[in-house]
XYZ file of C-alpha atoms in Angstrom:
503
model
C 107.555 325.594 34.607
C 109.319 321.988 35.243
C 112.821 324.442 35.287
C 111.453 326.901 37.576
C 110.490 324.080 39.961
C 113.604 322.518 39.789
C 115.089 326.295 40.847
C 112.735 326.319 43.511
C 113.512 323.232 44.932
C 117.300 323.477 44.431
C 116.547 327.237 46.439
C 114.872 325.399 48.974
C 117.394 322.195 49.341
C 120.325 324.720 49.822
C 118.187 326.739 52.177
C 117.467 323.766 54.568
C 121.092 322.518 54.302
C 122.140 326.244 55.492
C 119.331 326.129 58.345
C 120.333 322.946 59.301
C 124.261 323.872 59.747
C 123.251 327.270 61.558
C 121.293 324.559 64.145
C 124.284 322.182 64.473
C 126.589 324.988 65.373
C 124.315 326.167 68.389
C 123.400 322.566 69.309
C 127.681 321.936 69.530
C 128.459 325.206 71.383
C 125.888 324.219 73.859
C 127.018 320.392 74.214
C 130.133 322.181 75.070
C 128.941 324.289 77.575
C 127.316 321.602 78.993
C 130.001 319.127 78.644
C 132.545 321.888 80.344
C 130.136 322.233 83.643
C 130.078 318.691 83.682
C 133.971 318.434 83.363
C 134.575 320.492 86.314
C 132.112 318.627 88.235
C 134.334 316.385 91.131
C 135.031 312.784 90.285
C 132.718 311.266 92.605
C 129.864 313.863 91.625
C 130.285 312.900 87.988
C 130.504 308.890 89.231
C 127.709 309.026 90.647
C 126.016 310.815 88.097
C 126.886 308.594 85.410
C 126.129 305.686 87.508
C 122.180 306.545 88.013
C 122.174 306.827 84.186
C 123.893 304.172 83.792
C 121.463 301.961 85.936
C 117.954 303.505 84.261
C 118.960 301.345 81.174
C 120.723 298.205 82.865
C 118.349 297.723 85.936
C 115.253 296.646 83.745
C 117.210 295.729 80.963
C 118.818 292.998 83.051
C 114.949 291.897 84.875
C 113.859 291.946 81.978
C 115.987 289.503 80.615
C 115.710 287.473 83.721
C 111.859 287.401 83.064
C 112.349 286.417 79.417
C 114.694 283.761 80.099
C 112.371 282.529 82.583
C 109.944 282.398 80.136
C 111.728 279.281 78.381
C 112.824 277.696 81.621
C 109.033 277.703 82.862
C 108.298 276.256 79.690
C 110.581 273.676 79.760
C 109.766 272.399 83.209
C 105.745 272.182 82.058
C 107.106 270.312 79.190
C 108.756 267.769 81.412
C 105.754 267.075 82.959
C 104.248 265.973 80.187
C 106.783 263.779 79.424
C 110.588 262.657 78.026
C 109.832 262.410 74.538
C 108.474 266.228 74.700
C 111.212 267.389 77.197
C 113.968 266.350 74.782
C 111.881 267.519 71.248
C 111.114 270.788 73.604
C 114.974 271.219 74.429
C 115.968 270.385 70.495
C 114.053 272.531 69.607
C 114.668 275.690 71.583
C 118.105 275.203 72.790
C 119.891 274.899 69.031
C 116.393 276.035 66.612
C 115.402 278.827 68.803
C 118.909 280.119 69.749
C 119.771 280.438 66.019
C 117.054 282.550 65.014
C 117.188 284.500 68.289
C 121.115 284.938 68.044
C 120.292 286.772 64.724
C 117.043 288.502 65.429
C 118.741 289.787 68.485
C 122.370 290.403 66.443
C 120.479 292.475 63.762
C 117.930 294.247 66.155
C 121.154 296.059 67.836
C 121.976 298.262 64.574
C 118.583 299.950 65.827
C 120.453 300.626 68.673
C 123.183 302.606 66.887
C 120.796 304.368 65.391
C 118.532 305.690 67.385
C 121.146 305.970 70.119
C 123.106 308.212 68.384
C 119.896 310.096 66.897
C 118.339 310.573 69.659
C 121.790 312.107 71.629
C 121.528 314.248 68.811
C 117.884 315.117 69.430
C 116.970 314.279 66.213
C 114.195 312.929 67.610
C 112.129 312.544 64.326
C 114.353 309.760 62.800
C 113.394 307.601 65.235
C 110.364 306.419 64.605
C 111.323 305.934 61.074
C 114.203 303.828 61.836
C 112.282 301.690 63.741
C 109.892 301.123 61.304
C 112.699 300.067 58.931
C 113.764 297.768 61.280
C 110.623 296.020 61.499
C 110.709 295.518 57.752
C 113.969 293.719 57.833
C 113.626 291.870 60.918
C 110.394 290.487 59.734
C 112.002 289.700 56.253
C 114.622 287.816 57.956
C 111.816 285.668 59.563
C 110.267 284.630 56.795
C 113.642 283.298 55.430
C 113.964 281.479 58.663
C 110.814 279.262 57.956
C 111.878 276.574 55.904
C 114.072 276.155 59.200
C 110.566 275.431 61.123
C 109.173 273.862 58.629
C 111.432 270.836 57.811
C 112.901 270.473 61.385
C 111.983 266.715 61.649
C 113.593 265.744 58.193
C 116.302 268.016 58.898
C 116.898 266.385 62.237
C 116.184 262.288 61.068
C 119.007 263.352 58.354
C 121.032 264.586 61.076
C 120.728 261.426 63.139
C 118.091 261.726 65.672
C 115.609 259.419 67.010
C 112.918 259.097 64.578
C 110.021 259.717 67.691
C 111.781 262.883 69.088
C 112.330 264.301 65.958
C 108.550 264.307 64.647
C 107.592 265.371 68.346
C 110.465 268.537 67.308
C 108.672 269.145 64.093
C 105.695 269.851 66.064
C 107.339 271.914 68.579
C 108.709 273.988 65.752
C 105.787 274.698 64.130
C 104.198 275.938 67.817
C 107.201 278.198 67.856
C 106.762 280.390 64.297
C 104.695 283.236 66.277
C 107.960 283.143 68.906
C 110.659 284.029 66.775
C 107.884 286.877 64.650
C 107.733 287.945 68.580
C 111.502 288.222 69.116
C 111.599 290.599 66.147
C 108.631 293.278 67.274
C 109.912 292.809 71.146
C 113.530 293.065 70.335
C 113.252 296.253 67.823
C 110.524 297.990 70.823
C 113.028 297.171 73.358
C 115.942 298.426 71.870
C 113.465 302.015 70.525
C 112.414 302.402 74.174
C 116.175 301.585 75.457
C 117.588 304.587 73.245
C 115.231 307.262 75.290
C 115.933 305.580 78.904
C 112.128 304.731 78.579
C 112.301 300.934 79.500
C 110.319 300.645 82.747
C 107.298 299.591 80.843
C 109.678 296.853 79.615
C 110.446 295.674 82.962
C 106.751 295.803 84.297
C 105.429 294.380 81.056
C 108.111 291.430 81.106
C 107.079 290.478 85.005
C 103.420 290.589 84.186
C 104.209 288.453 80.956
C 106.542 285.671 83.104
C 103.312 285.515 86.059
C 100.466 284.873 83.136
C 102.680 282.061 82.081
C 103.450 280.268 85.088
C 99.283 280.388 85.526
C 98.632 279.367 81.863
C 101.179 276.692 81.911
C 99.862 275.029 85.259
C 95.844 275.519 83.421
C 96.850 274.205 80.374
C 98.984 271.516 81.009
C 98.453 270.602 84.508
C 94.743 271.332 85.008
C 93.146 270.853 81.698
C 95.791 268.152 80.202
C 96.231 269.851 77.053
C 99.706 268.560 76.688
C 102.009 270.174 74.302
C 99.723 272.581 72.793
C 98.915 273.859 75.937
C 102.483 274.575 76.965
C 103.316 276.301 73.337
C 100.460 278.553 73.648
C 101.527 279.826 76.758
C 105.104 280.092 75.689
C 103.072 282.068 72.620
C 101.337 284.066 75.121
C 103.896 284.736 77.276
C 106.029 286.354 74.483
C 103.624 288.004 72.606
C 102.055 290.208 75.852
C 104.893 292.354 76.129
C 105.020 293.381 72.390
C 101.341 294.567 72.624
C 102.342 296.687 75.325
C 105.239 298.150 73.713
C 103.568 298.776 70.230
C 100.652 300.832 72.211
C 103.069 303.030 74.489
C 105.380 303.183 71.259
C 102.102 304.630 69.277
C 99.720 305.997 71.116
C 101.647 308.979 72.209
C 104.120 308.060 74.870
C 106.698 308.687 72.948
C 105.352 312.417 70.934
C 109.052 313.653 70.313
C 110.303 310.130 68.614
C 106.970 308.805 67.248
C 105.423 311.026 64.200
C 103.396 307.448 62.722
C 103.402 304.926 59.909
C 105.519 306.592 57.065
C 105.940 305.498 53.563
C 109.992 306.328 54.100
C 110.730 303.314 56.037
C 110.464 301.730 52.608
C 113.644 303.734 51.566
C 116.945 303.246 51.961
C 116.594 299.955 53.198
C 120.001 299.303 51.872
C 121.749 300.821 54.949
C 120.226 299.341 57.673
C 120.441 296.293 55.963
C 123.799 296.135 55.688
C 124.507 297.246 59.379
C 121.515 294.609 60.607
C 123.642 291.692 58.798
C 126.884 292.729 60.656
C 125.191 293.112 63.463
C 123.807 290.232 63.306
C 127.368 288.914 62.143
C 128.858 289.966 65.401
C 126.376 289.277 68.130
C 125.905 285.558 66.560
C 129.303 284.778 66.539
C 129.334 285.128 70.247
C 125.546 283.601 71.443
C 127.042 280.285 69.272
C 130.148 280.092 70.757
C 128.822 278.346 74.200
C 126.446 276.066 71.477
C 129.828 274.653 69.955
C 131.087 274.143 73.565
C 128.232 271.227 74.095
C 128.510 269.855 70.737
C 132.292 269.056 71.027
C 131.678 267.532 74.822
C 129.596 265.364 73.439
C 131.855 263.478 71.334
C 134.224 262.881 74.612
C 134.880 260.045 76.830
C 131.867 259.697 79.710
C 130.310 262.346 78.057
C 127.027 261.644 80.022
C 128.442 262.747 82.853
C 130.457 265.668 81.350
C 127.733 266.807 79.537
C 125.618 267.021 82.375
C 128.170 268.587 84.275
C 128.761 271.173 81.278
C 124.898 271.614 80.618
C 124.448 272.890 84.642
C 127.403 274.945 84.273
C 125.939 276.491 81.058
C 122.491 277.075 82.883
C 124.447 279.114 85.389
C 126.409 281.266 83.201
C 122.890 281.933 81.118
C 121.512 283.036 84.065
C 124.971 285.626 84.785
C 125.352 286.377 81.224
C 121.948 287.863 81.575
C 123.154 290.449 83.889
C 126.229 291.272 81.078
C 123.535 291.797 78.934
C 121.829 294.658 80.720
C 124.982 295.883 80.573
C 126.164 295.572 76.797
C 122.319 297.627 76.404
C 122.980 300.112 78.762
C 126.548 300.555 77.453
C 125.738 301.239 73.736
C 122.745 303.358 74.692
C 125.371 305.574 76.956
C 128.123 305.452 74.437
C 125.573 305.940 71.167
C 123.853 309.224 73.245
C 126.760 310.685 73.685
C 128.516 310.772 70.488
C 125.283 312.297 69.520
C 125.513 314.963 71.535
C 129.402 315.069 70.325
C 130.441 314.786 73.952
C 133.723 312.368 73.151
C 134.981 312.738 76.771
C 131.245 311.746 78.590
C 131.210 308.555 76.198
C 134.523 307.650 77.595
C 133.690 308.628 80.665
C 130.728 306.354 80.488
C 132.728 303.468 79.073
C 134.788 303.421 82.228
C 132.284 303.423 84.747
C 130.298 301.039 83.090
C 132.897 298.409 82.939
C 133.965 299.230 86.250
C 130.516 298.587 87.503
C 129.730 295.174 85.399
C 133.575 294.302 86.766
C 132.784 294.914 90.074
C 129.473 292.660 89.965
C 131.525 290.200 87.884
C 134.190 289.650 90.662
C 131.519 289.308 93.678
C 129.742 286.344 91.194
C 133.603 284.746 90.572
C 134.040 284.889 94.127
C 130.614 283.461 94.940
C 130.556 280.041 92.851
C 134.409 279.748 93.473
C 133.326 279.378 97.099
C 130.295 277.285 96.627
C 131.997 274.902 93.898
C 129.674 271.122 93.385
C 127.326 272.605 96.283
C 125.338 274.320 93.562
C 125.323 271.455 91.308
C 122.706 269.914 93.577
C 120.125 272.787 92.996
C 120.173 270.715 89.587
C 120.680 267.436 90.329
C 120.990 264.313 93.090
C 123.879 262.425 91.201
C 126.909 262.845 93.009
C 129.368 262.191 90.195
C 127.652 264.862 88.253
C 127.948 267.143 91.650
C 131.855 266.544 91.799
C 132.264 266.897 87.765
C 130.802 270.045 88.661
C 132.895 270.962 91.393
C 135.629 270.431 89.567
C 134.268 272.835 86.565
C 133.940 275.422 88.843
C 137.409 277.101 88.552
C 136.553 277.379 84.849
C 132.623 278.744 85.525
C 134.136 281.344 87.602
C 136.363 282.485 85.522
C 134.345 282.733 83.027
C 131.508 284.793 84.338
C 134.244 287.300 85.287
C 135.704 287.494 81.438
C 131.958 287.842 80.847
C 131.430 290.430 83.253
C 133.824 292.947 80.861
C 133.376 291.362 77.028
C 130.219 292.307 76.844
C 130.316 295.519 77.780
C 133.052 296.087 74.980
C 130.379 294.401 72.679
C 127.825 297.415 73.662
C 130.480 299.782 73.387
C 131.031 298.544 69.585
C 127.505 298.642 68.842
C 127.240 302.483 70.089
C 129.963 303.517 67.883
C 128.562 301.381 64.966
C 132.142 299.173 65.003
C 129.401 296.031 64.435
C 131.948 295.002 61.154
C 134.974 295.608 62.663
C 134.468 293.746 65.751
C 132.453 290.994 63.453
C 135.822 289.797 61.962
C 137.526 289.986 65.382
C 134.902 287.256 66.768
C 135.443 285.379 63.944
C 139.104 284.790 63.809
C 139.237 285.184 67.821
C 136.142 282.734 68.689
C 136.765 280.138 65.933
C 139.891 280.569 64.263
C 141.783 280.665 67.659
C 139.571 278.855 70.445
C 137.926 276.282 69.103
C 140.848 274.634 67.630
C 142.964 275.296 70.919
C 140.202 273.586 72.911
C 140.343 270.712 70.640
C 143.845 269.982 70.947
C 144.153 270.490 74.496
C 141.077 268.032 74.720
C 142.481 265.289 72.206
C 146.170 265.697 72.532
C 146.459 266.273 75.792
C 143.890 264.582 77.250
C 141.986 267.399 79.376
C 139.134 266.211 77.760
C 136.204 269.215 78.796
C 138.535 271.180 80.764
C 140.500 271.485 77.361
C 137.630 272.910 75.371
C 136.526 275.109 77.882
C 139.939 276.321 78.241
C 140.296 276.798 74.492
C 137.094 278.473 74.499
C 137.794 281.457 77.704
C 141.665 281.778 75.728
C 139.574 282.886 72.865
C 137.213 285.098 74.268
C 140.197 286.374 76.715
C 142.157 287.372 73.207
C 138.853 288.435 71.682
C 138.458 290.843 75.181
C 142.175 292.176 74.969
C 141.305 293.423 71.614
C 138.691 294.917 72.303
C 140.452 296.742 75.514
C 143.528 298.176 72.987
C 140.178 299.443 70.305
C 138.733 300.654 72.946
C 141.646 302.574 74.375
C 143.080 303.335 71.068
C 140.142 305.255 69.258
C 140.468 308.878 68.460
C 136.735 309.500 70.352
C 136.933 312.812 69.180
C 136.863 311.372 65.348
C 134.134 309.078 66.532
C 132.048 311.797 67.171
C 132.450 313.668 63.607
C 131.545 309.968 62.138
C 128.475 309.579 64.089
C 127.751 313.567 63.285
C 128.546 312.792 59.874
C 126.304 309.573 59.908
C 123.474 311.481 61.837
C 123.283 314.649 59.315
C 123.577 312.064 56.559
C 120.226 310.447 57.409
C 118.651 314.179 58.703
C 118.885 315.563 55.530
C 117.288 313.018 53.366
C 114.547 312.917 55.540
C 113.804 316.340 55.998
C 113.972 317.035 52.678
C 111.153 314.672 51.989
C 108.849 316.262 54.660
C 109.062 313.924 57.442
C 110.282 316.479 60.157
């Protein structure tokens, strides 16, 4: 019996596998139809056509990302009504704490993106919701090794040097911000889910709804009932944790029929995998949300670095606020690039690569030429100290310049993380961001006496070299190969699953 059920089911594996290749031949000879008509459409036709799917995915991912950000900026200006000793625990706290754990939340969450990208190009729509649900698993693993983090930030910080008073008042703001960074997991993994299918409206609507509730909570909690810090964190909890509520019921309760099939015991197998792409995505993405970190941290050893640091910290603010626009774009980039090798359409993911770096270019030049123009003028949005205006000013060469190199990195990023290069490029931000641009910024800041200027011009030559390589990859990649990888990683995954009765 236990030998005719092992015939049966070798019968049955072989007859699936045969079922399954009959499927993927008609699925490519249509892609190729399809990818033909599109071929002979006429450049401007296909532009165009690109360019409204192009903009589904960036236009809320990049609001929605504005609304998030605000999020923290709201927060901190409650906070500073409150008073100093909270501003500067809140800032501690959320500007090196928070960044860390959100640098590789957000880092690992983007190996979702490679995979349902590329499954759901393929319209293997049913992996999906598995994926996802592995996902969770690790991203909420990876939180609970964070803890310790939140829960010894004050002795961590006293060892570190800081004043005794801020860093218990940090302590407590850490401990406020556990249900944040278990937020960033469920919001980033949702996000990136919804992203894959072009589905992200809700994301945008949810995420201004979320940013307006915490504006009003903040003023009632802090302002109106003088709840102090408390109030402000449970807002800031609030504030995050609206949109994931949101997401988890569209994701679940039947929005999304084709990707969603329910809770499944296989997202507890082969865990290996998307571990392993998770931690070099996380690798890669990290490398480059830390890089700006480093920047203040070696100002603030320099001569007058009150002043520079000020200077640097508004300059920072502003490029946050543009980087969040190259963000929308690295999404909407991997999502176009990840869908189309799935369909096995090489030339309409490199057709999408170019029109989505000419279009983050093109917004990256107007922003260059805009705070080229406007120079120490915008420093006083920030502040009323005129040498802190004019160290501005005289920054702005370098803050231009660098939202325009920011404008096109990025969008190389995405492009890595739709072909799954996560590794590759990984090692490339390594020896580009820190083996190469940190220690040129130092020495043009201590040997040559450029003091800022020199690390910030150490740190744009690295992400400049980091950028060129990423240009000759780009360029240099057999696309066609890149599609059998991504058929061969897609089929891979397909058949496990199916054979356990998931499809």
């Amino acid at each position: 019996m236990y030998t005719k059920g092992k015939k049966q089911l070798k019968f049955d594996r072989s007859f699936l596998l045969r079922k399954m290749e009959e499927s993927t031949k008609k699925l490519l000879l249509r892609k190729e139809e399809s990818a033909e008509e599109v071929d002979e459409l006429p450049l401007i036709k296909r532009t165009w056509k690109e360019s409204k799917m192009l903009w589904v995915v960036a236009a809320p991912a990049i609001f929605t990302r504005f609304s998030t950000f605000g999020i923290h900026v709201t927060g901190q200006a409650f906070v500073g009504h409150i008073g100093s000793k909270e501003l500067a625990a809140y800032a501690i706290v959320f500007t090196v704490l928070m960044r860390f754990a959100n640098g590789i939340l957000l880092g690992m969450s983007s190996a979702l993106s490679t995979l349902c990208g590329q499954a759901y190009g393929a319209k293997r729509y049913f992996m999906m919701g598995v994926y996802l649900q592995r996902s969770w698993i690790v991203l909420n693993f990876t939180c609970l090794l964070l803890l310790p983090l939140f829960f010894f930030t004050s002795p961590i910080l006293k060892v570190l040097g800081q004043e005794e008073s801020i860093a218990d008042v940090a302590g407590t703001v850490s401990l406020w911000s556990i249900p944040v960074i278990f937020a960033y997991a469920m919001s980033f993994t949702c996000q990136t889910f919804l992203q894959s299918q072009s589905k992200n409206i809700l994301i945008s609507f949810l995420a201004a709804f979320s940013i307006s509730i915490h504006i009003f909570l903040s003023w009632l909690l802090t302002i109106r009932y003088k709840l102090g810090l408390p109030g402000a964190m449970i807002s800031t909890i609030v504030a995050y944790w609206i949109p994931n509520i949101g997401q988890f019921i569209f994701v679940t309760c039947g929005w999304c029929r084709e990707t969603w099939h329910g809770f499944s015991f296989l997202a507890f197998k082969d865990l290996w995998p998307i571990v392993k792409l998770s931690v070099s995505s996380g690798a890669m993405l990290c490398l480059e949300l830390w890089y700006n970190t480093i920047l203040v941290l070696l100002t603030g050893s320099l001569k007058n670095a009150e002043i520079e640091v000020d200077a640097l910290s508004i300059c920072l603010n502003i490029i946050g606020w543009a980087m969040m626009i190259s963000f929308g774009f690295l999404a909407a980039a991997s999502v176009r690039v990840a869908n189309e090798l799935g369909r096995g359409n090489a030339k309409a993911a490199k057709f999408s690569i170019a029109v989505t770096v000419l279009t983050s270019s093109t917004v990256g030049l107007l922003l260059f030429l805009f705070f080229l123009f406007y120079r120490e003028r915008l420093a006083y949005i920030f502040t009323a100290n005129e040498q802190v205006a004019a160290a501005v000013g005289d920054l702005s060469p370098l803050l231009a310049f660098s939202i325009l190199l920011n404008s096109v990195q990025p969008v190389l990023s995405g492009v890595a993380v739709g072909a799954g290069w996560q590794s590759l490029v990984a090692y490339v931000n390594l020896g580009c961001y820190y083996l190469i641009g940190i220690p040129v910024g130092v020495i043009l800041s201590r040997f040559l006496q450029l003091q800022v200027k020199g690390i910030w011009i150490g740190m744009i030559f690295g992400t400049l070299v980091q950028t060129i390589i990423l240009i000759i990859l780009t360029c240099k990649t057999d696309w066609d190969e890149q599609v059998m990888l991504t058929r061969s990683r897609v089929n891979k995954f397909s058949v496990h699953d199916q054979e356990t009765g998931t499809n």
